[in-house]
Structures are given as structure tokens and as C-alpha cells.
Coordinates of C-alpha atoms in Angstrom, one line a residue:
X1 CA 10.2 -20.8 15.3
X2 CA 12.6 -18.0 14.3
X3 CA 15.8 -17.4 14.4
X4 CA 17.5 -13.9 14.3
X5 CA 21.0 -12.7 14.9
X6 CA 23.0 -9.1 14.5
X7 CA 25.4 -9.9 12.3
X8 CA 28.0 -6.8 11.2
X9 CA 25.4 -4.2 9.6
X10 CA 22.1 -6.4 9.2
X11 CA 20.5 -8.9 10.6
X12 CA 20.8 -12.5 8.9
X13 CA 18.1 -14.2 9.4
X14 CA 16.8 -17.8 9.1
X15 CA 12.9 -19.1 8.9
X16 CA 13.7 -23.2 10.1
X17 CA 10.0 -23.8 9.7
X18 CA 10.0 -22.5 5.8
X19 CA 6.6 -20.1 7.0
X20 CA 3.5 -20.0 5.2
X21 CA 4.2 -16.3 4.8
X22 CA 8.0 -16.4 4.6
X23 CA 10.0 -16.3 1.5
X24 CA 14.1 -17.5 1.6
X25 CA 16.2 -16.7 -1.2
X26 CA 18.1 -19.7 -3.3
X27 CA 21.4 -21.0 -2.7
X28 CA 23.2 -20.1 0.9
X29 CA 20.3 -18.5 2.2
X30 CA 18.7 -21.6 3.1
X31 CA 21.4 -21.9 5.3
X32 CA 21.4 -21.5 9.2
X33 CA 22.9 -18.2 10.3
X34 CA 26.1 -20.1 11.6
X35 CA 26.8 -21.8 8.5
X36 CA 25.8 -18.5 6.5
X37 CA 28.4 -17.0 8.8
X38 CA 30.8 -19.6 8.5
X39 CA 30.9 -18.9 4.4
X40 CA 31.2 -15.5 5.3
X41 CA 34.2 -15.5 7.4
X42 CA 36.2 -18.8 5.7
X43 CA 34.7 -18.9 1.6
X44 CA 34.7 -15.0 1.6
X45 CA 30.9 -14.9 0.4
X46 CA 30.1 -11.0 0.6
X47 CA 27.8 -10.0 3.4
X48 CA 25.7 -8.6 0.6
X49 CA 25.0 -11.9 -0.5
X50 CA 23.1 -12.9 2.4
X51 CA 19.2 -12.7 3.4
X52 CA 19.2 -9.3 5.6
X53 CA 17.8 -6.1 7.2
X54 CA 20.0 -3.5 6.0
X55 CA 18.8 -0.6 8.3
X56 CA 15.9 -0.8 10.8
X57 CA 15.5 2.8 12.9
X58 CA 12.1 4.2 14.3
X59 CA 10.0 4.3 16.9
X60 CA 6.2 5.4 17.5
X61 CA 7.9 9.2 19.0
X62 CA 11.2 9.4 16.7
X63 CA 11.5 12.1 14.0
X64 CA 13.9 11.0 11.3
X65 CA 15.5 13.9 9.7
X66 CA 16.5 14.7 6.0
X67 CA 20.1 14.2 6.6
X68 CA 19.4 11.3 8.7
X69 CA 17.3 9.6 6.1
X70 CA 20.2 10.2 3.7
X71 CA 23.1 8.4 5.6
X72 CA 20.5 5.3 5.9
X73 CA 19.4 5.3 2.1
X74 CA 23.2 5.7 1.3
X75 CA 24.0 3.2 3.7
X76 CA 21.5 0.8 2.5
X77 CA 22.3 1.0 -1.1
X78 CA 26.0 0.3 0.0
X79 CA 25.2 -2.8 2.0
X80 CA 22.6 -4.2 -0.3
X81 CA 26.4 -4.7 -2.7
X82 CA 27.2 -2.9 -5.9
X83 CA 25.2 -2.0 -8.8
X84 CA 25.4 -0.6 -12.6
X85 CA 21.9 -0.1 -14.3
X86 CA 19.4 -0.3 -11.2
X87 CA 15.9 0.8 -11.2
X88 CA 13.5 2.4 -8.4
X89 CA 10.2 1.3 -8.0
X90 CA 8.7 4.4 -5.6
X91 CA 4.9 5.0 -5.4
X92 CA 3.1 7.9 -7.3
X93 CA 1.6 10.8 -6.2
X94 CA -1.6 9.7 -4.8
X95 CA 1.7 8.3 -1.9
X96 CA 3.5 12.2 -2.1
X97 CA 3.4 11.8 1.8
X98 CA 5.6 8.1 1.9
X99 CA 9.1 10.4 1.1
X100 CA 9.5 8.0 -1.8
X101 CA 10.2 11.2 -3.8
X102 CA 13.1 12.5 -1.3
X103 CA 14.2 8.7 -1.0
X104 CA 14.3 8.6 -4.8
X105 CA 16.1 11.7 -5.2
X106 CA 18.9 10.6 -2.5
X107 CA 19.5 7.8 -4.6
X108 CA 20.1 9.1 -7.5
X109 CA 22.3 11.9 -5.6
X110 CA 24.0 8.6 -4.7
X111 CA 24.3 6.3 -7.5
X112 CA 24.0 8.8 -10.3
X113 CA 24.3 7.2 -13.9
X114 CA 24.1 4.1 -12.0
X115 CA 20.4 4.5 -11.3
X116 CA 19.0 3.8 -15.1
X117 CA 15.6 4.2 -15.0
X118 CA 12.6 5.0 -12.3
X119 CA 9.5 3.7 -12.4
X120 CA 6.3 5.0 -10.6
X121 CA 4.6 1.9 -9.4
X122 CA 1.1 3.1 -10.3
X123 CA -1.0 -0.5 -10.8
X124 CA -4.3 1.3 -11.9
X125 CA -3.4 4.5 -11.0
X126 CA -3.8 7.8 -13.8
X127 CA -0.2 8.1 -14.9
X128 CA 1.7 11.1 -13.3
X129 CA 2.3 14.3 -15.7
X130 CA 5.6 15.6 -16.3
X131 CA 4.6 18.5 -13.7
X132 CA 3.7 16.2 -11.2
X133 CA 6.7 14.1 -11.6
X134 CA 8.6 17.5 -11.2
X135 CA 7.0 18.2 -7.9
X136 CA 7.5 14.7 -6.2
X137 CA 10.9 13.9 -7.4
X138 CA 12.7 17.9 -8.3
X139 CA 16.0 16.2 -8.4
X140 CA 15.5 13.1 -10.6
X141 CA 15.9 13.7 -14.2
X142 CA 12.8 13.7 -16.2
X143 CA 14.7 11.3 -18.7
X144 CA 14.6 8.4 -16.3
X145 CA 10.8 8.4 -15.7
X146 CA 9.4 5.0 -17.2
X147 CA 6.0 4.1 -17.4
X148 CA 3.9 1.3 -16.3
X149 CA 1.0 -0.3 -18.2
X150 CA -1.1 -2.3 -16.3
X151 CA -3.1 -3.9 -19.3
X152 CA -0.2 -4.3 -21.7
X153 CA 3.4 -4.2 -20.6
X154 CA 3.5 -6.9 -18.4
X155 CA 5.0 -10.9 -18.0
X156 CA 3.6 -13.6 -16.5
X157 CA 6.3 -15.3 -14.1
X158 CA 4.2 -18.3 -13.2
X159 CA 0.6 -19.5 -11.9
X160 CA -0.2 -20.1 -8.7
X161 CA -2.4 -23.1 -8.2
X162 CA -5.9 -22.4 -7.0
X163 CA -5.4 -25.2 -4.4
X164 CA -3.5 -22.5 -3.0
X165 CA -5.6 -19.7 -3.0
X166 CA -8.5 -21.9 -1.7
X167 CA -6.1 -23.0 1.4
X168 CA -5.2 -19.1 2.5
X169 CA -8.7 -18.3 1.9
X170 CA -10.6 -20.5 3.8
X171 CA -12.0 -22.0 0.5
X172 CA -13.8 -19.4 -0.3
X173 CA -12.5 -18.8 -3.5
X174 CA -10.2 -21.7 -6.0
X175 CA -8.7 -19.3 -8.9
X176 CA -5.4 -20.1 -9.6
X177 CA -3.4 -16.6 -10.0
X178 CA -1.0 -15.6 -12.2
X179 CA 2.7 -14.2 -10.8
X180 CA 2.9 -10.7 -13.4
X181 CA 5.3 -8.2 -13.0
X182 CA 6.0 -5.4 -15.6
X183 CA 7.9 -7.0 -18.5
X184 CA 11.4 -4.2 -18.5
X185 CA 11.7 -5.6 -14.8
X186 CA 12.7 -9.5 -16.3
X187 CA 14.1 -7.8 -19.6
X188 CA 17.8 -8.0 -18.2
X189 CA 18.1 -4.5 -18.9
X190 CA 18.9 -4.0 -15.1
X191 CA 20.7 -5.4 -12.9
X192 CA 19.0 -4.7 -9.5
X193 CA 15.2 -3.0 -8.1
X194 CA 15.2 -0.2 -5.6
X195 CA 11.6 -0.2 -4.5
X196 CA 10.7 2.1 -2.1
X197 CA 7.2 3.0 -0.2
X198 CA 4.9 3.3 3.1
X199 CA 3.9 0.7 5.2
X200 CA 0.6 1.2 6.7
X201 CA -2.5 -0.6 7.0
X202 CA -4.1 -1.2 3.6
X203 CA -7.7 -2.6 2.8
X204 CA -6.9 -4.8 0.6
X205 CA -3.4 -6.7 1.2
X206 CA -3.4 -5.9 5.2
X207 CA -0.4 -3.4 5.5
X208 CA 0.7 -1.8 2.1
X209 CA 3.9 -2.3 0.2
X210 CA 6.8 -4.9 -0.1
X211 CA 6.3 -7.9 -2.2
X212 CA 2.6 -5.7 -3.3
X213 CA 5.2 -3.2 -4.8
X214 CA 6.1 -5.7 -7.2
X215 CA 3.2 -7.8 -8.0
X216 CA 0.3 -5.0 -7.5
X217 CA 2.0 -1.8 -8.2
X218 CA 4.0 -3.1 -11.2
X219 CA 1.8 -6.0 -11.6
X220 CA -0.8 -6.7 -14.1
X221 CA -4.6 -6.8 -14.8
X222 CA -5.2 -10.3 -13.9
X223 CA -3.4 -10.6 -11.1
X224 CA -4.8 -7.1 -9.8
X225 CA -8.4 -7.9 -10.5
X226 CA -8.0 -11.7 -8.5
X227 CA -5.9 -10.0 -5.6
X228 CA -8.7 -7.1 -4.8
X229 CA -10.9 -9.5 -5.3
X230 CA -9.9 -12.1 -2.9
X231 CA -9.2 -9.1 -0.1
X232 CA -12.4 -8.5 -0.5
X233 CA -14.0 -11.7 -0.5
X234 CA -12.3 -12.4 2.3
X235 CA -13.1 -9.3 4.2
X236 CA -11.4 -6.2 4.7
X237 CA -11.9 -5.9 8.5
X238 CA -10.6 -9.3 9.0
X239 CA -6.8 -7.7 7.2
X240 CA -6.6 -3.9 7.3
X241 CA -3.7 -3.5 10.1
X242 CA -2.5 -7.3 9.7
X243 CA 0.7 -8.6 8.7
X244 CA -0.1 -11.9 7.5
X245 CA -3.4 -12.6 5.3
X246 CA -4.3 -14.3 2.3
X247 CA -3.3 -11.5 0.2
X248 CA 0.0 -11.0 1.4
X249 CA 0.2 -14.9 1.7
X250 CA -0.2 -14.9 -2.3
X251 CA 2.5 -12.5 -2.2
X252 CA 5.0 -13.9 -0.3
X253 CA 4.7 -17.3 -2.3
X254 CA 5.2 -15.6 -5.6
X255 CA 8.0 -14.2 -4.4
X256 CA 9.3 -17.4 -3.3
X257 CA 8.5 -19.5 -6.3
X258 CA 9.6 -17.2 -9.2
X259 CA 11.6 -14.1 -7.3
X260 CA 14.6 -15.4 -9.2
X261 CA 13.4 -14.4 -12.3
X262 CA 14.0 -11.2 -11.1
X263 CA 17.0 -8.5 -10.1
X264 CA 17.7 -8.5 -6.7
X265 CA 15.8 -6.3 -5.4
X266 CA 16.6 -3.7 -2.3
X267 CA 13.3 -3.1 -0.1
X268 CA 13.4 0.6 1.5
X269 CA 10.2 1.3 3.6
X270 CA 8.9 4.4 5.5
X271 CA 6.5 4.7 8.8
X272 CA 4.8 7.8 8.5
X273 CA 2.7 9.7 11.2
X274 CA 1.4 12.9 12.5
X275 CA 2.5 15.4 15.2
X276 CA 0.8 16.9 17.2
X277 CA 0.0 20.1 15.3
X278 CA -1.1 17.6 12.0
X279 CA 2.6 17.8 10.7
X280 CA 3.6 14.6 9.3
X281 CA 7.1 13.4 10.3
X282 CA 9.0 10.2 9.4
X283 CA 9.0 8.0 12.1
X284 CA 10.6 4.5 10.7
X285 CA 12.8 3.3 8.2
X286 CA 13.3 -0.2 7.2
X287 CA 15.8 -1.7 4.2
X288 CA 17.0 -4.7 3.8
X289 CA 16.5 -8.3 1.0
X290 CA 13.9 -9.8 2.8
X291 CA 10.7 -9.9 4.5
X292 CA 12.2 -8.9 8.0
X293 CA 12.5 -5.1 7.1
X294 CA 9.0 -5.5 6.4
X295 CA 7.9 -6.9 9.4
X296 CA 9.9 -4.4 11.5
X297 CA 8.0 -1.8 9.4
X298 CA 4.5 -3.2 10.0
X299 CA 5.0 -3.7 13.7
X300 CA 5.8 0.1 14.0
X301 CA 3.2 1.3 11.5
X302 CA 0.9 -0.4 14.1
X303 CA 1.9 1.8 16.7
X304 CA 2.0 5.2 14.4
X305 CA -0.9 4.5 12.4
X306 CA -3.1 2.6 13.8
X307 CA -5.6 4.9 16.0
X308 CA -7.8 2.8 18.4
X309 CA -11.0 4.2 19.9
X310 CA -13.1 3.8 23.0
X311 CA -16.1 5.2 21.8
X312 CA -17.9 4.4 18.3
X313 CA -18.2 7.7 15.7
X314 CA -21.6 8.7 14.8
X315 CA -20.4 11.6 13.1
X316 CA -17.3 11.8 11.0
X317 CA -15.4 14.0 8.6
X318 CA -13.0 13.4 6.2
X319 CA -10.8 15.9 4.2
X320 CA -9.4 14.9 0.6
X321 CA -6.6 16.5 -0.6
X322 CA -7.2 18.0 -4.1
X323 CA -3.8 17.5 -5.0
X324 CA -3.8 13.9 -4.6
X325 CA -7.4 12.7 -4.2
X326 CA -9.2 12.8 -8.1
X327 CA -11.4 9.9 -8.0
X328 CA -13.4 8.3 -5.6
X329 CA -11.2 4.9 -6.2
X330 CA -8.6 6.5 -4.4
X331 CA -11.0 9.0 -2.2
X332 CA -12.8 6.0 -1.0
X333 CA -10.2 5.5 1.4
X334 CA -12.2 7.9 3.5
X335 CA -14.6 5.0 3.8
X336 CA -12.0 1.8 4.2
X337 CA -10.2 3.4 7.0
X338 CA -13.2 4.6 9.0
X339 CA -15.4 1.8 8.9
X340 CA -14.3 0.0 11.8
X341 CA -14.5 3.2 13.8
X342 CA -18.0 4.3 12.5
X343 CA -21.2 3.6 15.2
X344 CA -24.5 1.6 13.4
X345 CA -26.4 4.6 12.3
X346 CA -23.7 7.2 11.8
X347 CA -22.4 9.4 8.9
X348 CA -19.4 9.8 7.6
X349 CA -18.7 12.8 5.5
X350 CA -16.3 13.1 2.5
X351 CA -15.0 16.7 1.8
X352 CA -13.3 15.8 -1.7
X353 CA -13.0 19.4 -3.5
X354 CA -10.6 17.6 -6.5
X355 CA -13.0 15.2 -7.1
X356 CA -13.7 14.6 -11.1
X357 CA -14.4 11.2 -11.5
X358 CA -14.9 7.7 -9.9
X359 CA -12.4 5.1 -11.4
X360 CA -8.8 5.9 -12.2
X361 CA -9.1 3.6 -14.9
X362 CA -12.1 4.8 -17.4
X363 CA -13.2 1.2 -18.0
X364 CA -13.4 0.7 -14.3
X365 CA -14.9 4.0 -14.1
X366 CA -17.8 3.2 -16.3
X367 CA -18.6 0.0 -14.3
X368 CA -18.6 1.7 -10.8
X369 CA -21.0 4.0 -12.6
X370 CA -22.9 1.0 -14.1
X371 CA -22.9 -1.0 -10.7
X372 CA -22.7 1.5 -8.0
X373 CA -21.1 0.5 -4.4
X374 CA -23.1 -2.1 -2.7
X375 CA -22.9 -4.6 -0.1
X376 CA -20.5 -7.6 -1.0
X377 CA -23.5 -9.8 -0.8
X378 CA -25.0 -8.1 -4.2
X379 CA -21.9 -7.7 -5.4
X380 CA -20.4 -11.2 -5.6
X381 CA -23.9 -12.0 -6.9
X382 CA -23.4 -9.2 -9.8
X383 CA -20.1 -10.7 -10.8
X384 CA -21.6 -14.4 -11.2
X385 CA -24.4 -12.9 -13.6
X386 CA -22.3 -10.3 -15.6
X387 CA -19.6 -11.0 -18.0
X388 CA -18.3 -7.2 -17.9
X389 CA -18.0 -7.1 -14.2
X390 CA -16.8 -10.2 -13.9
X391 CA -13.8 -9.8 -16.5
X392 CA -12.9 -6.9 -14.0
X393 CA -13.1 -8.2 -10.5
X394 CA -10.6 -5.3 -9.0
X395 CA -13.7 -3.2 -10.0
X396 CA -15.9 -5.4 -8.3
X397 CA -13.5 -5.6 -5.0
X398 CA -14.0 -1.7 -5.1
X399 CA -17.5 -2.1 -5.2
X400 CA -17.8 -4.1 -2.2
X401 CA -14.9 -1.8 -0.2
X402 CA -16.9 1.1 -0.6
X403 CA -20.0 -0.2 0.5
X404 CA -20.7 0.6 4.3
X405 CA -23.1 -2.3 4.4
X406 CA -26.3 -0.1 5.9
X407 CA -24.6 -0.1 9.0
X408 CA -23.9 4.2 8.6
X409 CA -24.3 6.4 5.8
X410 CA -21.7 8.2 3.7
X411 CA -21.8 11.5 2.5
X412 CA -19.5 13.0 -0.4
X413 CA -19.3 16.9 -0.8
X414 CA -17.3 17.1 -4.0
X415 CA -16.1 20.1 -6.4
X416 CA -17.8 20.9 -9.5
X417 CA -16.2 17.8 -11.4
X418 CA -19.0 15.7 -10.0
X419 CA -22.3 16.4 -9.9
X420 CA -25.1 15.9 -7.1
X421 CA -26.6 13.3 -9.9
X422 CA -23.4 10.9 -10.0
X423 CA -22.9 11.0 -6.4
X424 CA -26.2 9.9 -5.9
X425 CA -25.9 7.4 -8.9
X426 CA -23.5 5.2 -7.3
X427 CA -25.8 4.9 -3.8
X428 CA -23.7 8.1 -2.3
X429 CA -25.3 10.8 -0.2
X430 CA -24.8 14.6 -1.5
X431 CA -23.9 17.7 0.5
X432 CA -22.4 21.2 -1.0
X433 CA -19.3 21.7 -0.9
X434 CA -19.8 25.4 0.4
X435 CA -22.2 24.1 2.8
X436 CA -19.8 21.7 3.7
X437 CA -17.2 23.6 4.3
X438 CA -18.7 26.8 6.2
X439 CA -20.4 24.0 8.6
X440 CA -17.3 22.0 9.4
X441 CA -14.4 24.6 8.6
X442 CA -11.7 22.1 7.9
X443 CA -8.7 24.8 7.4
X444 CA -9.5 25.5 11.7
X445 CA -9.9 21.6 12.2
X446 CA -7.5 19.9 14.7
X447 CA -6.8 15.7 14.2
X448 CA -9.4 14.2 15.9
X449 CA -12.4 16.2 17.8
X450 CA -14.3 18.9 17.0
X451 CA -17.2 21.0 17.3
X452 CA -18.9 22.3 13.8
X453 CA -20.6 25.1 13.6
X454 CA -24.4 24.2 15.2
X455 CA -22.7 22.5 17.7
X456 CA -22.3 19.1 16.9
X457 CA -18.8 17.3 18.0
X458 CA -17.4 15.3 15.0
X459 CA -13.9 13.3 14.1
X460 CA -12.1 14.9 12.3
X461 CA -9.4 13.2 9.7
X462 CA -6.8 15.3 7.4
X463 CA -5.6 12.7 5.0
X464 CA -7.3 8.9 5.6
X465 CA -4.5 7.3 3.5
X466 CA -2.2 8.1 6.2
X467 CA -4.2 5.4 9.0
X468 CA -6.4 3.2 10.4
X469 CA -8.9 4.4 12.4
X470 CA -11.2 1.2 14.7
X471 CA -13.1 1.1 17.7
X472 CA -11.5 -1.1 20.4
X473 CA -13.8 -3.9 19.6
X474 CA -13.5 -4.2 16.4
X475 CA -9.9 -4.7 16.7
X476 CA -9.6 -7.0 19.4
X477 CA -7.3 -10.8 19.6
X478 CA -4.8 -9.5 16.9

């Protein structure tokens, strides 16, 4: 059972059941909302103090303007109670369309010198050049941009016991998994974490961001490689578009057990969707120091984002922007958002003109090269017999998500950085890119159908990291 109640800005709120996927900070927020408020009122305790949704505005048709969105990030920063050296955890590029760059630049319009340092949560990610960092966040000094390495700037918080991870999962896997954060976030060197981002469905935690920002984003190998993995093991159709899985389970208790070895941290969160000319406008956004803002989010990414159709595709086309897709570890979200839409025997086809190589990472990039995407069956079998693939199971969990399982066949047409050969290496099809282009014409393409040019209908998809995209039956009882 839960319990909510308006309470002056927010909403304080109070899990009575403790949740397997709810987290409640230490000390009076284990309190019942009329004691909480009682403390409030008669002991003084600042509102800020409290478990709460800060700001929660949207709807599936609203169109949150840039002046809007300012008066709720300022607002939000005010509520969440003061600060001196915070930092902002926003996503990188490959997430331009979140408005984490805007959102980052309002708050350093609002807290100025008080905002100490920002730090791209890139988990695997290629790091963003200075020019890039100029063109998602113009009005954020340079100066403030940190870096994030995944391999070797990180902490360990804390283990999780595999007992655990064998409960969430169904027993199919028993790793324990380690709680890793990047190490200047524990250092003391700031005093509260700003982390910003998208909610929308998300192949391998169920719907991206929150508690994800911290331990995926700014996490570490380990924890990285065992997360994917276990998304995957468990199965990505079973979570894309869900609120509560064993991934996000794993998050939510990490947060719990150890969160107080870090800052307080300030969760902002964006719906974003598509007008009806393609346009994307911002159609939620959620703050607050708890899970609720993220549930508010998820519920309303649900309704923007998640696109559900009567009838199966047998033929569908994805476009990858060059500006933000470069590898197919990021491109292959053509394939994870589709799949549930795609009919048994289809093809969907991959127009990825900034293509140059398959992994982010160039370790990971040499085993998808090595391995090739295959179905989770031979995958899982791979990583028992081979020490390299195994000692990188987020590579593995890639594997197995880009794998349509025989059911339909995918099709990349990439730029010259990759060749017919490699495509076809890692168990790809291969099309031109000019062929590609002059048949399906993606500059005249409307969201959803259209006819190419020998008159075949096909679905058409402008940016796949913006949805989810599932036949009726694939996404029934949740």
C-alpha cells in the first residue's frame, strides 16, 4: 500500500510496506507523512529535508516551453534546499534530444559559481569533444566539464549479495554485484548531485534514468557488465516499457543500502515525444529526492513513447542520425525498440550514414567483431567457454540484444566507415547507402507509414532512441 499527500510544494511520501523496488531515505523519512509533518510544523525541520516530488507537470498532449521549463528547474533547485559546490550529472550527446543540455545551462544560469563541476554520465560511451560539449551545453563553461572513466575512476559502495540477484531474477543468475559510482561523487568535494535525463523505455533496465544515472551512467565496469547482462538474461521483452524489473530492482536497493554515502542528490527528468510534423516537444517534467518523480515520469513516458500496433511490420525503416548514432552499440537501438513490433519473417532496415564502428568502447568493439550478434542461446553458451567474453558480459548483453533471434532479418546501410565485409561479419545484412536512400527517401518520410519507391508500404522511424515501438500482443497484462 501507498500513501501520498500534497504537502506545500511536493508531495511527501511514505512506502508503509518498505517495497521491493522502493528506496526511503534515513532518519525522518521513515516517518509517516503526519509525523514528517508534525516535525515540520512544531521542530522546524525544513521541507527540504523531507522525501519529495519537487515538480511533476506533463501530459501525453502538453508542450512545455523554454521559459516554462526554466521556472520548474529554478523552482526545483530552490525546493530541493541550498547548495555550495553541486554537480550535474546530464547525459551525453548520444541523449542531445533529453534537454539535459538546456536543463544544464538553466542551472548554471541559476546557481552560477555554485554549480562546481558537470559531469556527462557517459558509462561506456566515446567521451564528448570540446565541440560537442559546446553544442549541447553553449552556456556552460568549458571549465566545469569533468570526465568519467568507466574502467578506472570509480568506488565500490558495497556488494550486493547474489541471493539477491537470484531472487529478482527468477534464479536465473546468483552473482553478487558490486554498488560503483564514480569516485569524485563520494570524494566530499561536493556537496549535492543534480542529475538530469529522459525517461523512456530502455532495453536493458526497463525505463531509462534515475537511480541508472548514478550506478550505470557514472558507474563502473563491473557493475555495468553484470547489470546488461542480467537485462538480458532475463529478457529484454519481458522489461522494455516497465517500471519495476530486476534491473531497476538492483538499482533501487543500492540506492537504499549505500545512497548515504552519497550527496543528496536532486532527480530532474524529461518526457520527450513527437508532434505531429516529427518535431519533438517536451511533454513532462519530473523533480524531486525520491523515486516518486520517477514513477510520475515513467507512467507518462508510457503514454508519449510507447507506440502500440495492431498489425505486425514486415517491413521497417529506421533512420540514424549521424550526429549522434557512430557505432552500432548505440545504433542497435534500431533493433531493441522494433523487435516487438517486427512480423516473423520481416526486415528491418538500418539507414546509419555516421556509422564507423561497432563498440564504443574498442575492447568491446573487438569482441562484437570477434563474436558477432547471435541469439542469447549461443551467446550465454560463448560466455561459459570464453574467458575474454566472459570478463566483459555488457559485451555479451549487446550480443544477445542485437540478435533478432531468426524471427526477421536486419539490414544495415551504413556510410563509408564500415564496410559491406564487417556488416556482414557480425551476422548483419548489407544494402547501399545510395540505394538505400533513393529507395526509401527518408528526408520526404513522415513518422510511421510510407510508400518507397517500387511501391512497397514500410514503417518509418526518425530516431529509435526516442520509443518503443510493439504489437498489441506482445505488450499485453502489463
Amino acid at each position: 500500500m501507498d500513501l501520498t499527500r500534497d504537502f506545500n510544494a511536493g508531495v511527501v511520501s511514505f512506502y508503509p510496506d518498505g517495497g521491493d523496488f522502493r528506496a526511503l531515505s534515513p532518519g525522518i523519512n521513515s516517518l509517516p507523512w503526519f509525523y514528517q509533518t508534525l516535525l515540520v510544523f512544531f521542530v522546524q525541520i525544513p521541507v527540504y529535508s523531507l522525501v519529495m516530488t519537487y515538480e511533476a507537470t506533463g501530459s501525453a498532449l502538453a508542450d512545455i516551453t523554454d521559459e516554462e521549463l526554466r521556472s520548474l528547474v529554478e523552482s526545483s533547485i530552490t525546493k530541493s534546499g541550498p547548495s555550495k559546490r553541486a554537480i550535474a550529472l546530464p547525459p551525453d550527446l548520444t541523449r542531445h534530444h533529453s534537454r539535459a543540455g538546456l536543463i544544464t545551462d538553466m542551472v548554471y544560469g541559476h546557481l552560477g559559481s555554485s554549480l562546481a563541476a558537470v559531469m556527462p554520465a557517459l558509462g561506456t560511451h566515446i567521451p564528448m569533444t570540446c565541440a560537442e560539449l559546446g553544442s549541447m551545453f553553449p552556456k556552460t563553461p568549458l571549465s566545469l566539464f569533468r570526465g568519467h572513466d568507466w574502467r578506472n575512476g570509480i568506488t565500490e559502495l558495497g556488494r550486493i549479495e547474489g541471493s539477491f540477484v537470484s531472487s529478482v531474477s527468477g534464479g536465473l543468475l546468483d552473482y553478487d554485484w558490486p554498488v560503483q559510482t564514480n569516485r569524485d561523487l563520494v570524494s566530499g568535494a561536493y556537496d549535492k548531485i543534480i542529475s538530469i535525463g529522459q525517461v523512456v523505455p530502455h532495453e536493458v533496465v526497463g525505463m531509462a534514468n534515475q537511480a541508472k544515472n548514478i550506478f550505470v551512467g557514472a558507474g563502473g565496469k563491473e557493475a555495468i557488465d553484470k547489470s546488461h547482462f542480467l537485462g538480458a538474461v532475463y529478457g529484454m521483452e519481458r522489461m522494455m516499457g516497465r517500471t519495476n524489473t530486476p534491473v531497476r530492482a538492483l538499482f533501487d536497493e543500492a540506492l537504499a543500502r549505500y545512497g548515504s554515502k552519497l550527496p543528496p542528490i536532486l532527480w530532474m527528468l524529461t518526457v520527450v515525444g513527437q508532434r505531429q510534423d516529427g518535431s519533438l516537444a517536451l511533454r513532462g517534467f519530473f523533480s524531486g529526492d525520491d523515486r516518486d518523480c520517477f514513477e510520475r515520469a515513467a507512467a507518462l513516458s508510457r503514454e508519449v513513447n510507447l507506440d502500440l500496433l495492431d498489425v505486425p511490420l514486415k517491413k521497417a525503416v529506421v533512420w540514424l542520425d549521424p550526429s549522434m548514432f557512430r557505432t552500432t552499440w548505440i545504433g542497435n537501438k534500431a533493433v531493441y525498440r522494433t523487435r516487438m513490433a517486427m512480423a516473423d519473417g520481416g526486415e528491418l532496415v538500418v539507414i546509419a550514414p555516421g556509422l564507423e564502428r561497432f563498440g564504443e568502447d574498442l575492447e568491446i568493439d573487438a569482441l562484437i567483431r570477434k563474436y558477432g550478434y547471435r541469439s542469447g542461446k549461443e551467446i550465454v553458451q560463448l560466455v561459459a567457454d570464453n574467458a575474454d567474453l566472459a570478463a566483459s558480459m555488457s559485451a555479451a548483453a549487446h550480443l544477445i540484444h542485437g540478435c533478432p533471434e531468426g524471427r526477421f532479418t536486419v539490414t544495415y546501410a551504413p556510410g563509408p566507415g564500415v564496410t559491406k565485409e564487417e556488416i556482414e561479419s557480425v551476422d548483419f545484412g548489407w544494402t547501399g547507402m545510395s540505394e538505400a536512400v533513393s529507395l526509401y527517401r527518408p528526408e520526404a518520410c513522415v513518422p510511421g507509414w510510407n510508400t518507397n519507391r517500387a511501391g512497397e508500404p514500410f514503417f518509418f522511424i526518425p530516431n529509435p532512441s526516442l520509443g518503443l515501438w510493439s504489437h498489441t500482443s506482445r505488450f499485453a497484462n502489463t
